[in-house]
Coordinates of C-alpha atoms in Angstrom, one line a residue:
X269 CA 23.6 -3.9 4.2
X270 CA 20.0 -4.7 3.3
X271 CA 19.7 -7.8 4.3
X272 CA 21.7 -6.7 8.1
X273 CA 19.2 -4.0 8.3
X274 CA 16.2 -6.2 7.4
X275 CA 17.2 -8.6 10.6
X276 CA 17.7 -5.6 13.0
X277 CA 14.2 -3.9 12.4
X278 CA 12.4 -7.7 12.0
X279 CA 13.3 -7.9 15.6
X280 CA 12.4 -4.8 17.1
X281 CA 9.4 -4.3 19.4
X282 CA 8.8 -0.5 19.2
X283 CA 9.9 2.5 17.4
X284 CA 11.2 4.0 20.5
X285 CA 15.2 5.2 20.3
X286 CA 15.0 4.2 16.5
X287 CA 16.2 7.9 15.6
X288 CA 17.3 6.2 12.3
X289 CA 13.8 5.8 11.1
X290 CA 12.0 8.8 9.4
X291 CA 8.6 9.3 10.8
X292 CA 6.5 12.0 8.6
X293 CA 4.1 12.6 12.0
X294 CA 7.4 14.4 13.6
X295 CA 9.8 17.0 12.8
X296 CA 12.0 16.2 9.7
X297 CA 15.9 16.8 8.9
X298 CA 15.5 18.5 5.6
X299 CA 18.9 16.5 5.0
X300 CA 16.6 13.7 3.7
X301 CA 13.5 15.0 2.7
X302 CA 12.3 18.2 0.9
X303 CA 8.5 19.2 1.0
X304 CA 7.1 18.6 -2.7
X305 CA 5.1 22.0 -3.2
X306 CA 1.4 21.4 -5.1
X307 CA -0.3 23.2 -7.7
X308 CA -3.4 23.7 -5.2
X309 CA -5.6 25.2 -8.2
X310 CA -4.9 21.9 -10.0
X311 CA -8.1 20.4 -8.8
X312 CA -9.4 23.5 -7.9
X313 CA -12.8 23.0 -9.9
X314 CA -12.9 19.0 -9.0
X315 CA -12.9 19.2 -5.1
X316 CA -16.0 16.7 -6.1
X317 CA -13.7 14.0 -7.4
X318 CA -11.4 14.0 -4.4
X319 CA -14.4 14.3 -2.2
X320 CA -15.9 10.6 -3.8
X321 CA -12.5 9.1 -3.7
X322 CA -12.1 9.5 -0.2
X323 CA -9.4 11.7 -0.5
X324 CA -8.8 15.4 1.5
X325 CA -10.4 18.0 -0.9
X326 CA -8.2 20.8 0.0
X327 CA -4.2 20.2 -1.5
X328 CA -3.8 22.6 1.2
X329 CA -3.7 19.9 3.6
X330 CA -1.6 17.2 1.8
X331 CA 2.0 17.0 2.8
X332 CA 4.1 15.1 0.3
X333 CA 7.6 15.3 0.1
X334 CA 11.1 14.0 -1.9
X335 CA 12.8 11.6 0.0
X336 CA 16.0 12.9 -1.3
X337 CA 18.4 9.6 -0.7
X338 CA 16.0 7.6 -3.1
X339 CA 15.3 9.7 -5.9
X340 CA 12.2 9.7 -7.4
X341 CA 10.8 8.2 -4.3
X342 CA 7.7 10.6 -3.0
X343 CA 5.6 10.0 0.6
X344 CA 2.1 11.2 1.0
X345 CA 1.1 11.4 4.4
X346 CA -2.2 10.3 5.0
X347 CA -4.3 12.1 1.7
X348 CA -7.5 10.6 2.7
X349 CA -10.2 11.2 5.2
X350 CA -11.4 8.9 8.2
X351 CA -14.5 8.2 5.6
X352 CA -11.7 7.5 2.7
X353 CA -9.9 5.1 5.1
X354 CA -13.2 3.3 5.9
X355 CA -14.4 3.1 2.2
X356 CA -10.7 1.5 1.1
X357 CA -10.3 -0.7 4.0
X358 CA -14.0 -2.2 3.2
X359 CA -13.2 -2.4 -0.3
X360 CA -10.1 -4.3 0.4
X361 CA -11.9 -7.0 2.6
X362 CA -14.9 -7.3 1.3
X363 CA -14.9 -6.8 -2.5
X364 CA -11.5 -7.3 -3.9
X365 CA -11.4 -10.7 -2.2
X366 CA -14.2 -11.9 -4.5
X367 CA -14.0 -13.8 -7.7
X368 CA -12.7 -13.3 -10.3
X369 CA -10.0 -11.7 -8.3
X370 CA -7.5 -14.7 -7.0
X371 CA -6.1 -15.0 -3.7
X372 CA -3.4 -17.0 -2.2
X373 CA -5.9 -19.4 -0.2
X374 CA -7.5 -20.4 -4.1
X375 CA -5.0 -23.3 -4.2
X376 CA -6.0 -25.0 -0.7
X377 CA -9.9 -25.4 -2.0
X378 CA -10.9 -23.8 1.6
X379 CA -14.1 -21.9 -0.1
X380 CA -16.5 -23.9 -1.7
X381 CA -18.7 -22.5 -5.4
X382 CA -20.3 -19.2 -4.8
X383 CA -18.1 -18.6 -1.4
X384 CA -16.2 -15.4 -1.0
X385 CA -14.1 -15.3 2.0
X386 CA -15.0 -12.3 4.1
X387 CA -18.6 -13.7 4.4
X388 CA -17.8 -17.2 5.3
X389 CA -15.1 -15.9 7.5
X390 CA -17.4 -14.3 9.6
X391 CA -20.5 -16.6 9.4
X392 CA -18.4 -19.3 10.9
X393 CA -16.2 -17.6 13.0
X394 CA -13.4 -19.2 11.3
X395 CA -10.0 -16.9 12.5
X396 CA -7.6 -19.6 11.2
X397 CA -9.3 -18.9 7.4
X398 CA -9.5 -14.7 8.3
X399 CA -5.7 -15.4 9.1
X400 CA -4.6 -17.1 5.9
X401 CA -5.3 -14.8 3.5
X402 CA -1.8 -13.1 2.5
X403 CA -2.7 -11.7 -1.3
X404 CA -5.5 -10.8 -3.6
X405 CA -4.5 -9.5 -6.8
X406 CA -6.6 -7.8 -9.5
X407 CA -6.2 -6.9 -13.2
X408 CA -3.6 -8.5 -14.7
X409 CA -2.7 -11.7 -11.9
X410 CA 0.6 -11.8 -11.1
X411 CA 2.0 -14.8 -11.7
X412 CA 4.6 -15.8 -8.1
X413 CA 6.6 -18.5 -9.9
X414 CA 7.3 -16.8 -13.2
X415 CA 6.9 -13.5 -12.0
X416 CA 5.5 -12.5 -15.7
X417 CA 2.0 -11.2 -16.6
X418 CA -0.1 -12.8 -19.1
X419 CA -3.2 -11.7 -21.1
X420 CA -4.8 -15.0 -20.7
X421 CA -4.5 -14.2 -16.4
X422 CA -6.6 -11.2 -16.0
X423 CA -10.0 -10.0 -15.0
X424 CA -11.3 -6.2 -15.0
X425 CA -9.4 -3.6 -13.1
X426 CA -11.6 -2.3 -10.4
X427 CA -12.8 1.4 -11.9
X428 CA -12.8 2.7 -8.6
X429 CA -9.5 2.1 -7.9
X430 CA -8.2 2.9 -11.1
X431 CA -9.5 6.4 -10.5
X432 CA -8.3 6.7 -7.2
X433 CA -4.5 5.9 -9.0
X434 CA -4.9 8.3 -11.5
X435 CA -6.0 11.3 -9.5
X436 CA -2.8 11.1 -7.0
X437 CA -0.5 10.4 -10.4
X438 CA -1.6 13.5 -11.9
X439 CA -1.8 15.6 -8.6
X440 CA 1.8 15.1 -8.0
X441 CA 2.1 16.2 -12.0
X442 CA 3.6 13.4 -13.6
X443 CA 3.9 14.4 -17.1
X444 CA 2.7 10.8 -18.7
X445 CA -0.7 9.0 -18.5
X446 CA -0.9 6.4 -15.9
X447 CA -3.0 3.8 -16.5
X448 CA -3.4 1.5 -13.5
X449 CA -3.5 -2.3 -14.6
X450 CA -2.1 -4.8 -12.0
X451 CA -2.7 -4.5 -8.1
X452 CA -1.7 -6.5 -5.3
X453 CA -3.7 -6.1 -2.3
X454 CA -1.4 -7.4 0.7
X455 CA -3.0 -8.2 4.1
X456 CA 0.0 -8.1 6.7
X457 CA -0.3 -9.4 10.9
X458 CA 2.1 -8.4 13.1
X459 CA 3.9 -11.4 12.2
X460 CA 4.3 -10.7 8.8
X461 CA 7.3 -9.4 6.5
X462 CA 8.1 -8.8 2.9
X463 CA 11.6 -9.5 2.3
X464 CA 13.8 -7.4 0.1
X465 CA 12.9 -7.7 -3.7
X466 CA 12.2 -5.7 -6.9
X467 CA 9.8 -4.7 -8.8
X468 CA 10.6 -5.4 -12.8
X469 CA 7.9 -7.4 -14.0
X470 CA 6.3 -5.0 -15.8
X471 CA 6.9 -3.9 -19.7
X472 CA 6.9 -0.6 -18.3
X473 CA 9.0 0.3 -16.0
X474 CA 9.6 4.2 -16.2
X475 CA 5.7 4.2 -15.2
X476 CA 5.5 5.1 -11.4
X477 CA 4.3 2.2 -8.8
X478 CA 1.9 3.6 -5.7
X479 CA 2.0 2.0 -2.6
X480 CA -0.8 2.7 -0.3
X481 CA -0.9 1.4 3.4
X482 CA -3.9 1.1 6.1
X483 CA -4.1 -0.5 9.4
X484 CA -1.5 -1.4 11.4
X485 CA 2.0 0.7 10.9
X486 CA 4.7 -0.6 9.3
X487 CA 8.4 0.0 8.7
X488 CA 9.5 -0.2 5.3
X489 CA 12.9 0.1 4.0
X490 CA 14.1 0.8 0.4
X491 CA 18.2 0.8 -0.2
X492 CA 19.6 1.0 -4.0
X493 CA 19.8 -1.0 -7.0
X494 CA 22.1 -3.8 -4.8
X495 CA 21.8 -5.4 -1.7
X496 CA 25.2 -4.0 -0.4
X497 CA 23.3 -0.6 -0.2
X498 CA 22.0 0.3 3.0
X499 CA 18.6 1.2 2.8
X500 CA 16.4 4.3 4.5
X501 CA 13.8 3.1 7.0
X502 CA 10.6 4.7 6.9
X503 CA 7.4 4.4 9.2
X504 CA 3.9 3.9 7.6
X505 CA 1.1 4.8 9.5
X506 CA -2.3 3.9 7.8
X507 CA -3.1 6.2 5.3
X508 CA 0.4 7.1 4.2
X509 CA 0.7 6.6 0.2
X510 CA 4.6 6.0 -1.2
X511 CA 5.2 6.7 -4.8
X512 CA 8.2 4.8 -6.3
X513 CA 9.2 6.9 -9.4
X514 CA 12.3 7.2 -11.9
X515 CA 15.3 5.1 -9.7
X516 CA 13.5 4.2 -6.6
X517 CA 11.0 2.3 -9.1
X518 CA 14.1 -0.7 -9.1
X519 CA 15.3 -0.6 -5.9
X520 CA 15.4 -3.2 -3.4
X521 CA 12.6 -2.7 -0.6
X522 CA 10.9 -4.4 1.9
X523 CA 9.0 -4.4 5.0
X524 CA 10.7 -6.4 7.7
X525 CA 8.2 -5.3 10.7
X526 CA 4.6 -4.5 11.5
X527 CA 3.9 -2.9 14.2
X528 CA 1.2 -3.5 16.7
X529 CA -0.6 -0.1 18.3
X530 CA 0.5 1.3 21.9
X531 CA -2.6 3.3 22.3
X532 CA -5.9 3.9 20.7
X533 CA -4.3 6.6 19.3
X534 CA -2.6 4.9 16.8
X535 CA -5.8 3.9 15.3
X536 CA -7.1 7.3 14.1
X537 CA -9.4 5.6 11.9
X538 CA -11.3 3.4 14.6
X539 CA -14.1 5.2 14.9
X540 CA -15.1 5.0 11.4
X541 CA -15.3 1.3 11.4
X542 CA -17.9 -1.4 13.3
X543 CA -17.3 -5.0 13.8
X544 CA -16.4 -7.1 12.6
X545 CA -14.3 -4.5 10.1
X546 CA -12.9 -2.9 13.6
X547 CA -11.5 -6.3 15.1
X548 CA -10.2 -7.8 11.7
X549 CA -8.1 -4.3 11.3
X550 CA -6.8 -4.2 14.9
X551 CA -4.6 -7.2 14.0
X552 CA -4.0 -6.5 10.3
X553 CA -2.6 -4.2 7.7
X554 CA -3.4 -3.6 4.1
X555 CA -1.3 -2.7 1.5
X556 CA -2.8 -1.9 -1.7
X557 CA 0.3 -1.6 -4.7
X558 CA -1.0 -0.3 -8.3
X559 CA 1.0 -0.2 -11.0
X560 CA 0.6 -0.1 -15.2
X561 CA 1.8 -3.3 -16.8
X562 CA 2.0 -2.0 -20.4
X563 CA 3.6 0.4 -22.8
X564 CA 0.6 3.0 -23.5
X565 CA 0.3 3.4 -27.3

């Protein structure tokens, strides 16, 4: 069922008559999701913190909710402000695609010593290298072919992002310490898929795994522990964070489609960015997916 489902949304060109999909920006069955209620004097005396993260200050204004076929799957809707969009997205491109982060295009030599990618992107105009990059991971590297972290692959975890992790873990009240080690910062064109796969690499895997999207939207599917379960499809519009918790943290999930905009509309961030950021997100999105590697002791 995964796999049939995968095909049919890989070859759709728009969202319309897709009444199958669960868009957050409309009205929603409560049959499959249930509004996750938080504790809004949580951070009542840290409206600071969320403020320098880029996130919405008041918890007033975040909608999360249980998607209740996938449980311990949660979806933010857009947490962050058009400044906290801006701040990410520039983050992504700019600085986690430096050394001694690594980066899919590392093997093909196309930087030479002391080149970062987003700089000699643009200084020679060079789309075919703005195009190849696919991955940058940070922390512990994750390792494609063996698919098993190693102490002797890993840099320093960005503290920015670390924090940014943290604060939406313990919003939504997990009752154990997260501590973000591994990220993979995807950059998807409207080409682009992730087929169906799991995530069990890490030593600890009761420890939630956040998912946060920007740029273009996205469907993502997530189905059960086997392929023969058919999965929920879910639109991701930039902003949107998905955390996979408790059972959803093994299940098979993809994306299978990116979607490119109908209007300007669908970029509700535009106006915060300037060229060459604006032109490289028009045709792109980010995903940014943290997770803890380790057993806390």
């Amino acid at each position: 069922m995964f796999k049939e489902c995968f095909k049919f949304y890989k070859h759709i060109n728009s969202l319309e008559q897709q009444l199958d999909v669960i868009d957050f920006a409309n009205e929603i069955d409560t049959e499959f999701v249930k509004p996750v209620k938080l504790t809004s004097e949580f951070f009542n005396n840290d409206k600071e913190i969320l403020d320098d993260l880029g996130l919405k200050s008041d918890l007033s204004d975040w909608n999360c909710y249980d998607v209740l076929n996938v449980p311990g799957l949660i979806f933010i809707k857009n947490p962050f402000t058009s400044t906290g969009q801006k701040y990410w997205m520039k983050r992504c491109i700019v600085d986690y695609t430096k050394k001694p982060n690594r980066l899919n295009i590392d093997a093909h030599h196309f930087l030479g010593d002391g080149e970062d990618w987003w700089t000699t992107t643009n200084k020679n105009g060079n789309v075919k290298l703005r195009d190849q990059l696919r991955w940058a991971t940070l922390g512990y590297h994750h390792n494609w072919d063996t698919k098993v972290y190693s102490e002797t692959a890993k840099s320093e975890f960005p503290m920015d992002l670390s924090k940014l992790s943290k604060t939406i873990i313990n919003i939504l009240q997990f009752p154990d310490e997260f501590m973000a080690e591994a990220a993979i910062v995807n950059f998807y064109h409207p080409s682009s898929t992730l087929s169906g796969h799991t995530d069990h690499s890490e030593y600890n895997l009761s420890a939630p795994l956040l998912s946060i999207s920007f740029g273009l939207h996205a469907i993502f599917l997530i189905g059960g522990r086997s392929l023969d379960d058919k999965p929920s499809a879910i639109l991701l519009r930039s902003g949107d964070v998905i955390v996979m918790s408790k059972e959803s943290r093994l299940c098979y999930h993809g994306v299978p489609k990116v979607l490119l905009p109908k209007n300007d509309q669908d970029f509700n961030y535009e106006n915060e960015l300037e060229d060459p950021f604006k032109s490289y997100m028009q045709v792109t999105r980010i995903n940014i997916n943290v997770r803890q590697v380790n057993n806390i002791v």
